[in-house]
XYZ file of C-alpha atoms in Angstrom:
636
model
C -223.080 -163.776 -8.638
C -226.058 -164.579 -11.051
C -227.198 -166.889 -8.275
C -226.573 -164.273 -5.575
C -228.690 -161.729 -7.752
C -231.800 -163.936 -8.328
C -231.776 -164.503 -4.228
C -234.220 -162.322 -2.730
C -235.916 -162.001 0.871
C -239.219 -161.292 1.647
C -241.779 -161.617 4.358
C -244.636 -164.462 3.507
C -247.244 -166.366 4.853
C -245.953 -170.090 4.630
C -248.056 -173.536 4.413
C -246.839 -176.695 5.460
C -248.832 -179.896 4.588
C -248.242 -183.507 5.237
C -250.066 -186.769 5.354
C -250.650 -188.318 8.500
C -249.338 -192.134 8.879
C -248.304 -191.841 5.429
C -245.728 -194.847 5.895
C -248.288 -197.136 7.008
C -250.563 -196.165 4.159
C -248.250 -196.975 1.692
C -247.203 -200.472 3.178
C -251.084 -201.139 3.382
C -251.795 -200.444 -0.362
C -248.954 -198.207 -2.258
C -250.659 -197.589 -5.801
C -253.895 -196.998 -3.912
C -252.262 -194.400 -1.402
C -250.417 -192.857 -4.223
C -253.402 -192.588 -6.323
C -255.639 -191.129 -3.555
C -253.582 -188.561 -2.448
C -252.659 -187.457 -5.941
C -256.401 -186.595 -6.517
C -256.478 -184.967 -3.155
C -254.018 -182.664 -4.439
C -255.184 -182.014 -7.886
C -258.864 -181.879 -6.932
C -258.475 -179.972 -3.468
C -255.102 -178.567 -2.447
C -254.141 -177.350 -5.923
C -257.015 -175.338 -6.611
C -258.149 -173.840 -3.358
C -254.146 -172.635 -2.982
C -254.325 -171.011 -6.177
C -257.805 -169.419 -5.265
C -256.564 -168.085 -2.245
C -253.565 -166.427 -4.222
C -251.236 -168.892 -3.070
C -248.647 -170.884 -4.959
C -246.942 -174.161 -4.070
C -243.141 -174.044 -4.132
C -242.211 -177.338 -3.043
C -244.050 -180.712 -3.479
C -242.690 -183.804 -1.369
C -244.116 -187.642 -1.287
C -246.461 -186.916 0.994
C -246.600 -183.078 1.482
C -246.265 -179.727 0.088
C -245.207 -176.344 0.923
C -247.096 -173.460 -0.133
C -246.202 -169.207 -0.133
C -249.340 -166.819 0.244
C -248.913 -162.854 0.586
C -251.168 -162.680 2.856
C -251.840 -164.520 6.416
C -255.557 -164.214 5.793
C -255.349 -166.172 2.661
C -253.351 -168.726 4.155
C -255.129 -169.358 7.253
C -258.467 -169.203 5.499
C -257.118 -171.809 2.667
C -255.644 -173.860 5.497
C -259.172 -174.226 7.096
C -261.170 -174.845 3.785
C -258.544 -177.936 2.870
C -259.323 -179.370 6.565
C -262.739 -179.014 6.301
C -262.260 -180.369 2.527
C -260.627 -183.264 3.412
C -263.415 -184.294 6.263
C -265.922 -184.402 3.473
C -263.897 -186.091 1.305
C -263.030 -188.678 3.851
C -266.673 -189.555 4.189
C -267.507 -193.263 4.215
C -263.851 -194.093 3.849
C -263.038 -196.938 6.510
C -260.544 -195.171 9.287
C -257.860 -197.127 8.601
C -257.847 -196.078 4.793
C -258.286 -192.070 5.324
C -255.652 -189.937 3.913
C -255.876 -186.829 6.823
C -253.333 -184.139 6.665
C -251.468 -182.095 9.389
C -251.176 -178.320 8.108
C -248.671 -175.638 9.836
C -249.120 -171.988 9.177
C -246.471 -169.191 10.144
C -245.414 -165.460 8.709
C -241.913 -165.211 8.505
C -238.845 -163.994 6.622
C -238.073 -166.697 3.586
C -235.492 -166.571 0.772
C -236.438 -166.947 -2.825
C -234.225 -168.880 -4.869
C -235.722 -169.155 -8.462
C -239.035 -170.931 -7.958
C -238.117 -172.201 -4.405
C -238.183 -170.741 -1.093
C -235.849 -171.268 2.106
C -235.501 -170.223 5.447
C -236.621 -169.311 8.729
C -240.614 -169.111 7.885
C -240.292 -172.441 5.955
C -238.877 -174.676 8.973
C -240.959 -172.842 11.656
C -244.293 -174.094 9.007
C -242.712 -177.757 9.123
C -242.099 -177.773 12.766
C -245.794 -176.456 13.593
C -247.277 -179.041 11.237
C -245.607 -181.556 13.449
C -247.390 -180.099 16.298
C -250.395 -179.985 14.497
C -253.013 -183.075 15.773
C -254.028 -185.189 13.400
C -257.023 -183.148 10.583
C -255.771 -179.894 12.414
C -253.725 -176.640 11.792
C -251.154 -175.448 14.102
C -250.153 -171.401 13.569
C -247.607 -169.382 15.258
C -247.902 -166.669 17.442
C -247.115 -164.457 14.752
C -250.046 -165.367 12.538
C -252.470 -164.735 15.743
C -251.565 -161.460 16.024
C -251.649 -160.578 12.311
C -255.021 -162.255 11.987
C -256.869 -159.479 14.315
C -260.377 -159.732 13.614
C -260.292 -160.760 9.813
C -261.650 -164.160 10.327
C -263.915 -165.905 12.325
C -261.716 -168.362 14.262
C -261.285 -169.613 17.825
C -257.638 -170.902 18.989
C -256.151 -173.167 21.829
C -253.038 -172.407 22.987
C -250.693 -175.115 22.998
C -247.936 -172.965 24.578
C -244.245 -173.086 23.686
C -242.264 -175.859 22.182
C -238.613 -176.509 21.768
C -238.430 -177.967 18.648
C -235.643 -179.505 16.224
C -232.899 -177.104 14.662
C -234.561 -174.074 16.232
C -232.718 -172.321 18.914
C -235.872 -170.210 19.978
C -239.011 -172.093 21.509
C -241.878 -172.151 18.966
C -245.255 -170.572 20.536
C -247.954 -172.977 18.852
C -251.979 -172.322 18.450
C -254.313 -174.807 17.268
C -257.421 -173.573 15.081
C -260.475 -174.714 16.289
C -262.286 -176.381 13.283
C -265.610 -176.778 14.789
C -266.932 -173.299 13.747
C -269.329 -172.225 11.319
C -268.065 -171.682 7.775
C -265.724 -168.781 7.037
C -266.984 -165.480 5.431
C -264.793 -162.982 4.041
C -265.384 -159.097 4.989
C -266.894 -157.186 8.187
C -267.117 -159.859 10.895
C -269.912 -160.495 13.425
C -269.851 -159.084 16.792
C -269.188 -162.571 18.165
C -266.022 -162.979 15.624
C -265.097 -159.522 16.513
C -265.134 -160.218 20.244
C -263.457 -163.675 20.094
C -260.689 -162.368 17.540
C -260.185 -159.555 19.763
C -260.018 -161.777 23.065
C -257.084 -163.751 20.902
C -255.025 -160.738 20.149
C -255.427 -159.534 23.618
C -253.861 -162.873 24.958
C -250.529 -162.042 26.976
C -247.253 -163.374 25.420
C -244.089 -163.493 27.849
C -240.586 -163.918 26.619
C -237.608 -164.289 28.819
C -234.716 -161.821 27.221
C -231.655 -163.798 28.434
C -229.185 -160.781 28.465
C -231.063 -158.924 30.626
C -233.878 -161.260 32.190
C -236.568 -158.644 31.292
C -239.970 -160.044 30.615
C -241.056 -158.322 27.388
C -245.115 -157.796 27.570
C -247.261 -157.368 24.359
C -248.625 -154.049 24.554
C -252.779 -154.960 25.029
C -255.685 -153.927 27.131
C -256.905 -157.086 28.614
C -260.727 -156.720 29.809
C -261.059 -160.689 30.389
C -259.376 -164.143 29.677
C -260.288 -166.666 27.224
C -263.037 -168.268 29.488
C -264.972 -165.765 28.224
C -265.344 -166.573 24.661
C -268.923 -168.645 25.750
C -271.488 -167.138 27.746
C -270.610 -169.024 31.141
C -273.403 -170.666 33.116
C -274.484 -168.332 36.062
C -273.289 -170.412 38.690
C -269.466 -170.949 36.497
C -269.180 -167.098 36.905
C -269.240 -167.114 40.723
C -266.724 -169.968 40.753
C -263.819 -167.345 40.099
C -260.527 -166.022 40.992
C -258.285 -163.129 40.678
C -254.743 -163.399 40.848
C -253.587 -160.118 42.181
C -250.009 -158.604 41.355
C -247.311 -160.485 43.347
C -245.329 -158.245 45.415
C -241.545 -157.819 45.216
C -239.727 -158.298 48.656
C -236.316 -158.249 47.447
C -235.649 -155.047 48.469
C -234.945 -153.778 44.739
C -237.344 -152.379 42.909
C -235.471 -153.624 39.778
C -236.701 -156.978 39.737
C -240.551 -155.708 40.105
C -240.465 -157.497 36.493
C -239.736 -160.907 38.114
C -243.261 -160.438 40.517
C -244.714 -159.124 37.075
C -243.742 -162.426 35.550
C -245.027 -164.846 38.107
C -248.113 -162.954 38.131
C -248.661 -163.447 34.387
C -247.397 -166.919 34.188
C -250.234 -167.937 36.975
C -252.901 -165.871 35.246
C -252.630 -167.542 31.863
C -252.303 -170.775 33.355
C -255.118 -170.681 35.518
C -257.290 -169.434 32.604
C -256.543 -172.529 30.550
C -258.154 -174.673 33.355
C -261.939 -175.638 32.302
C -262.694 -175.752 36.299
C -262.496 -172.154 36.758
C -263.059 -168.541 35.470
C -260.225 -166.100 35.993
C -260.669 -162.376 36.423
C -259.183 -160.348 33.856
C -255.356 -159.080 34.545
C -255.893 -155.390 34.338
C -258.653 -155.259 36.741
C -257.003 -157.296 39.364
C -253.400 -154.916 38.556
C -255.471 -152.110 39.944
C -254.856 -153.391 43.100
C -250.966 -153.695 43.067
C -249.291 -151.831 46.069
C -252.434 -151.018 48.129
C -253.715 -152.251 51.165
C -257.520 -153.324 50.294
C -259.481 -155.805 52.715
C -259.311 -158.970 49.765
C -263.339 -159.348 50.888
C -263.662 -155.950 49.388
C -261.952 -157.106 46.453
C -264.001 -160.135 45.848
C -267.223 -158.173 45.777
C -265.713 -155.490 43.150
C -264.116 -158.092 41.047
C -266.690 -160.637 41.076
C -264.183 -162.947 42.772
C -264.875 -165.783 45.012
C -261.539 -166.413 45.835
C -258.121 -164.433 45.572
C -254.637 -165.527 44.752
C -251.961 -163.414 46.285
C -248.425 -163.892 47.146
C -244.672 -162.491 47.105
C -241.625 -163.266 45.406
C -237.613 -162.579 46.478
C -234.902 -162.968 44.356
C -231.573 -162.464 45.572
C -228.160 -163.541 44.192
C -228.416 -166.948 44.732
C -231.798 -167.901 45.832
C -235.450 -167.401 44.721
C -238.490 -167.690 47.149
C -242.169 -167.569 46.055
C -244.872 -167.727 48.557
C -248.645 -168.227 47.157
C -251.702 -168.205 49.067
C -255.628 -168.760 48.048
C -257.975 -166.881 49.912
C -261.708 -167.027 50.369
C -263.202 -163.696 49.479
C -266.424 -164.447 51.397
C -264.837 -165.033 54.872
C -261.175 -163.704 54.293
C -259.911 -167.081 55.553
C -256.773 -168.951 54.460
C -257.732 -171.775 51.917
C -254.566 -172.743 51.282
C -250.518 -171.375 51.070
C -247.243 -172.903 50.176
C -243.851 -171.704 49.717
C -241.287 -172.737 47.054
C -237.133 -172.375 47.157
C -234.986 -172.483 44.057
C -231.746 -171.544 42.706
C -231.833 -167.741 41.611
C -229.457 -169.056 38.241
C -232.686 -171.364 36.983
C -235.062 -168.256 38.180
C -237.339 -168.492 34.856
C -237.748 -172.527 35.117
C -238.756 -172.369 38.949
C -241.435 -169.505 37.865
C -242.889 -172.062 35.366
C -242.423 -174.853 37.780
C -244.156 -173.006 40.491
C -246.825 -172.143 38.462
C -247.518 -175.447 37.470
C -247.920 -176.463 41.196
C -250.165 -173.859 42.072
C -252.412 -174.059 39.117
C -252.681 -178.183 39.606
C -253.050 -177.463 43.415
C -255.843 -174.439 42.918
C -257.321 -175.136 39.629
C -257.409 -178.555 38.347
C -260.363 -181.255 38.370
C -259.892 -181.947 41.818
C -258.288 -178.723 43.007
C -259.258 -176.400 45.918
C -261.607 -174.234 44.369
C -263.336 -177.486 42.680
C -263.296 -179.402 46.134
C -265.324 -175.886 47.729
C -267.816 -176.033 44.804
C -268.827 -179.882 46.126
C -269.019 -178.701 49.503
C -271.510 -175.722 48.508
C -273.242 -177.707 46.028
C -274.180 -180.434 48.635
C -275.028 -178.180 50.770
C -278.122 -176.727 49.170
C -281.871 -177.958 48.778
C -281.923 -180.543 45.877
C -285.210 -178.769 44.915
C -283.190 -175.216 44.405
C -280.297 -177.090 42.158
C -279.381 -175.833 39.034
C -277.571 -176.537 35.949
C -274.048 -176.264 37.358
C -274.822 -177.216 41.169
C -276.579 -180.414 39.558
C -273.215 -180.846 37.286
C -270.733 -180.855 40.712
C -273.178 -182.676 43.050
C -273.052 -185.756 40.510
C -269.169 -185.316 40.087
C -268.481 -185.728 43.450
C -270.319 -189.000 43.635
C -268.989 -190.066 40.023
C -265.671 -189.497 41.165
C -265.655 -192.051 43.933
C -265.727 -195.137 41.176
C -267.949 -197.708 42.772
C -271.030 -199.080 41.255
C -273.352 -197.708 43.583
C -272.059 -193.907 43.492
C -271.829 -194.297 39.615
C -275.778 -194.912 39.553
C -276.500 -192.359 42.276
C -274.343 -189.722 39.779
C -276.331 -191.016 36.950
C -279.302 -190.471 38.874
C -278.698 -186.612 40.128
C -277.683 -185.821 36.557
C -280.524 -187.177 34.761
C -282.831 -185.210 37.157
C -280.509 -182.327 36.291
C -280.908 -182.618 32.426
C -284.989 -183.126 32.811
C -285.070 -180.107 34.707
C -282.617 -178.174 32.247
C -283.127 -179.634 28.728
C -280.781 -177.914 26.817
C -278.065 -178.405 28.760
C -275.020 -179.578 26.716
C -272.576 -180.178 29.960
C -275.051 -182.263 31.570
C -275.849 -184.344 28.604
C -272.129 -184.986 28.485
C -271.802 -186.007 32.086
C -274.968 -188.708 31.408
C -273.065 -189.956 28.912
C -270.016 -190.341 31.194
C -272.314 -192.028 33.679
C -273.128 -194.555 30.924
C -269.503 -195.136 30.108
C -268.707 -195.304 33.598
C -270.852 -198.396 34.096
C -269.071 -200.286 31.117
C -265.690 -198.905 32.355
C -266.008 -200.375 35.678
C -267.075 -203.591 34.890
C -270.803 -203.048 36.269
C -273.072 -202.562 33.082
C -275.709 -205.121 32.444
C -276.211 -204.036 28.880
C -272.454 -203.103 28.013
C -273.124 -202.465 24.158
C -275.916 -200.291 24.687
C -274.219 -197.769 27.452
C -271.701 -197.394 25.095
C -274.047 -196.232 22.666
C -276.051 -194.391 24.576
C -272.704 -192.527 25.790
C -271.887 -191.876 22.386
C -275.313 -190.330 21.321
C -275.472 -188.473 24.473
C -271.501 -186.771 24.090
C -272.188 -185.839 20.076
C -275.351 -183.988 21.141
C -273.537 -182.311 24.373
C -270.456 -181.024 21.811
C -272.768 -179.761 19.294
C -274.904 -177.480 21.852
C -274.045 -174.096 21.730
C -273.304 -172.479 24.073
C -271.115 -174.674 25.690
C -269.193 -173.838 28.545
C -265.162 -175.131 28.807
C -265.892 -177.381 31.390
C -268.580 -179.158 28.940
C -266.071 -178.983 26.337
C -263.275 -180.281 28.435
C -265.560 -183.511 29.317
C -266.527 -184.203 26.214
C -263.518 -184.068 24.320
C -262.056 -186.404 27.088
C -265.191 -189.093 27.035
C -265.231 -188.763 23.111
C -261.516 -189.926 23.019
C -262.473 -193.055 25.009
C -265.321 -194.055 23.218
C -263.299 -193.552 19.970
C -261.321 -196.792 21.743
C -264.094 -198.837 23.169
C -267.032 -198.299 20.658
C -265.896 -196.985 17.366
C -262.127 -198.866 17.359
C -260.538 -195.449 15.742
C -257.499 -195.106 17.682
C -256.430 -192.411 15.152
C -259.319 -190.297 15.883
C -258.833 -191.120 19.885
C -255.550 -189.664 19.410
C -256.553 -186.660 17.953
C -259.266 -186.318 20.622
C -256.372 -186.414 23.015
C -254.495 -183.493 21.545
C -257.542 -181.333 22.228
C -258.130 -182.857 25.702
C -254.315 -182.014 26.689
C -254.564 -178.260 24.791
C -257.930 -177.580 26.948
C -256.526 -179.113 30.316
C -253.224 -179.061 30.202
C -251.587 -179.111 33.927
C -254.483 -181.413 35.641
C -253.417 -184.620 37.532
C -256.494 -186.242 36.385
C -256.449 -185.674 32.590
C -252.169 -186.327 32.296
C -253.041 -189.961 33.800
C -256.528 -190.868 31.700
C -254.350 -189.527 28.397
C -251.125 -191.324 29.943
C -253.697 -194.569 29.990
C -254.509 -194.141 26.438
C -251.116 -193.780 25.173
C -250.177 -197.376 27.171
C -253.338 -198.968 25.309
C -252.174 -197.480 21.972
C -249.020 -199.163 22.188
C -246.716 -196.076 23.289
C -245.798 -196.867 26.847
C -242.987 -194.275 26.668
C -244.820 -191.524 25.793
C -247.109 -192.105 29.065
C -243.754 -192.346 30.885
C -242.676 -188.897 29.814
C -246.444 -187.632 30.422
C -246.157 -188.798 33.923
C -242.757 -188.154 34.545
C -243.640 -184.361 34.167
C -242.200 -181.756 36.908
C -244.505 -179.516 38.803
C -247.857 -181.601 38.095
C -250.053 -181.637 41.606
C -250.600 -185.642 42.133
C -253.847 -186.235 44.120
C -253.077 -190.069 45.116
C -256.198 -190.286 46.911
C -257.932 -190.592 43.745
C -256.913 -193.099 41.520
C -257.495 -190.851 38.314
C -255.121 -188.744 39.378
C -252.456 -190.875 40.792
C -249.577 -191.574 38.834
C -248.329 -195.061 40.618
C -250.924 -197.518 39.086
C -250.166 -195.669 35.618
C -246.413 -196.067 35.836
C -246.845 -199.454 36.774
C -248.962 -200.261 33.734
C -246.455 -198.522 31.276
C -243.710 -200.299 32.593
C -245.576 -203.722 32.316
C -246.005 -203.171 28.562
C -242.356 -202.563 28.247
C -241.631 -205.662 29.845
C -239.844 -204.167 32.658
C -241.801 -206.241 35.577
C -239.732 -205.363 38.447
C -239.968 -201.332 38.023
C -243.489 -201.708 37.140
C -244.053 -203.762 40.683
C -242.583 -201.133 42.554
C -244.959 -198.621 41.262
C -248.066 -200.629 41.516
C -246.860 -201.915 45.214
C -246.949 -197.314 45.831
C -250.808 -197.396 44.457
C -252.984 -196.663 47.654
C -256.492 -197.177 45.532
C -256.438 -201.169 44.900
C -259.158 -201.158 42.785
C -259.846 -204.964 41.345
C -259.788 -204.030 37.689
C -257.084 -201.779 37.773
C -254.494 -201.688 40.214
C -254.918 -205.219 41.115
C -255.278 -206.726 37.690
C -251.877 -205.014 36.891
C -250.706 -206.193 40.041
C -251.597 -209.866 39.474
C -250.440 -209.615 35.858
C -246.799 -208.413 36.795
C -246.433 -210.756 39.759
C -247.512 -213.581 37.201
C -244.615 -212.283 34.778
C -242.425 -212.391 37.619
C -242.502 -215.744 38.594
C -244.129 -215.165 41.729
C -247.368 -217.265 41.405
C -248.463 -217.863 44.935
C -248.510 -213.629 45.229
C -250.535 -213.239 41.649
C -253.056 -215.918 42.761
C -253.509 -214.353 45.970
C -254.015 -211.186 44.122
C -256.592 -213.010 41.772
C -258.309 -213.824 44.615
C -258.995 -210.031 46.102
C -259.811 -209.282 42.227
C -262.651 -211.619 42.156
C -263.514 -210.452 45.746
C -264.130 -206.881 44.589
C -265.773 -207.665 41.398
C -267.144 -211.154 40.848
C -267.738 -210.528 37.064
C -263.757 -209.901 36.869
C -262.889 -212.765 33.975
C -260.854 -212.802 31.253
C -263.616 -211.972 29.336
C -264.252 -208.847 30.963
C -260.316 -208.152 31.147
C -260.296 -208.148 27.377
C -263.475 -205.666 27.525
C -262.330 -203.335 29.843
C -258.692 -203.171 28.115
C -258.622 -203.198 24.474
C -254.909 -202.716 23.269
C -254.242 -201.272 19.649
C -251.657 -203.846 19.269
C -252.759 -207.706 19.677
C -249.597 -209.083 21.255
C -249.982 -206.094 24.272
C -253.641 -207.547 25.055
C -252.353 -211.187 24.982
C -249.438 -210.364 27.269
C -252.083 -208.911 29.841
C -254.652 -211.728 29.328
C -251.791 -214.610 29.442
C -250.607 -213.283 32.488
C -253.994 -212.851 34.379
C -254.490 -216.527 33.204
C -251.639 -217.607 34.861
C -252.822 -215.729 38.027
C -255.930 -218.025 38.083
C -258.380 -215.381 36.740
C -261.359 -217.760 35.271
C -261.758 -217.477 31.310
C -265.413 -216.229 31.737
């Protein structure tokens, strides 16, 4: 009875913090790591938590749990802590830095003496595990309660099924690249950003009734308007009209609404396009209006519309994309599935549509390329320069990369404040190195690094600029800075910014392979619902499946995937194909492939392969180089 009397339930904001790679740090220098972490805890964490009206209720060897009475206090404290750790890590070598992951939620906890237990503590711990290195993840409840109280931006990481929790956890990453926090009345920009976050839609499926529960918020515009868009970006927009329920049962309208919501929210996360507000598009529900008129009224270049039909056993979803300038159908498709798994089908269809329509090589982007090339070069502005160069750049040849560089440099000369063009000029310098074509590799990497840092510091920077900037920064952390931990942190940002794009998934799978995590790469490449574009090497999964299985030592499986890759690039497909043949003992085929490599790139020596294919683990590097040596590539 005494123990029961001491137990109390109450609502609290819980902060969970944990050291990244603590075991590795302790193995390297146990006493030094322990002393430095204790100093961070005593000098930063404990004072700041107390200052923000919180208390630490549990210490672990590599972390802590703290309780706050206010969500605002907890999140503000988390931001101050992470920014404080950045300052304290200045000048510390990357392999010795103590970096933290933090998770914050608001939930019900049981107070037992000085300790806390319950769902709130469990969710905070899981959010901490979802957080990127040096980052903060918060729950949907935290975002809703914050409202406009702090000038923060968030990246939606979606719902995650986590250990020991029956329901998925919807996670949001706090973006730490903004200005310092100030209490009190927020600025207009802060109010707008917080309002946009609060206006985001969360859709939950209630299994018993299969009813979609929508947060009752008035939504005027989706997340892509947190930064003022370029004039040309605003024109490249899509409106998702309410999908029509053709089942004959009005009670199933919820399912059509759910498809519309999922597509709208998913497309809004693609940096390639801007999505018209859901409520603006909803005004046309059930009305027979010419799509050209809708396009004029909404300012939308494309309309995505469709229908759903749900019966006892089957579900059918039809989607089509229409160009509002002409009324022509650009694309359409039909998806069928089992009614028993209708919500899973809905999510799968949404990913397919988003990949086909909104990806970096999706239909909307392809139309933009055609329009950019149809314009007089003298009249090109910032975004058109970006598009024209991007089409050349994606061909992945030395000549076209140099042409893209010339286009982007001209655009930057005419638009000197453009962060987007600064970033893609950096990409061109990096690709000269990456393709094995650079005459001054170190200088190209240094120039790429300078440009991406300048570009990401530019304000305002449109979403497509942020995406391309963080993607380039991820690779430069590998090739230029040799900082694999920071590269992985950038990888998390990239995947949060563009989660359903094929080229993004393929590129980040390659980074996982080079980081020594081929199973992670295989898992990401095995996702269902991705619209793969096998005509483009960096949107095709085959060569990267082959790379991953090669690094696992499963050479026959690697060969099967590599032989399916249609893009026979000397330093990529052919390099891993030659290495795989060599490891399988098929030396005649390996040497023939090596001759093709040299015919495609006369500089393709083992020295170049070491530069183009760095690996975190020396053993992985030696496996590839040793196999290519057996295939007959010269040392260089």
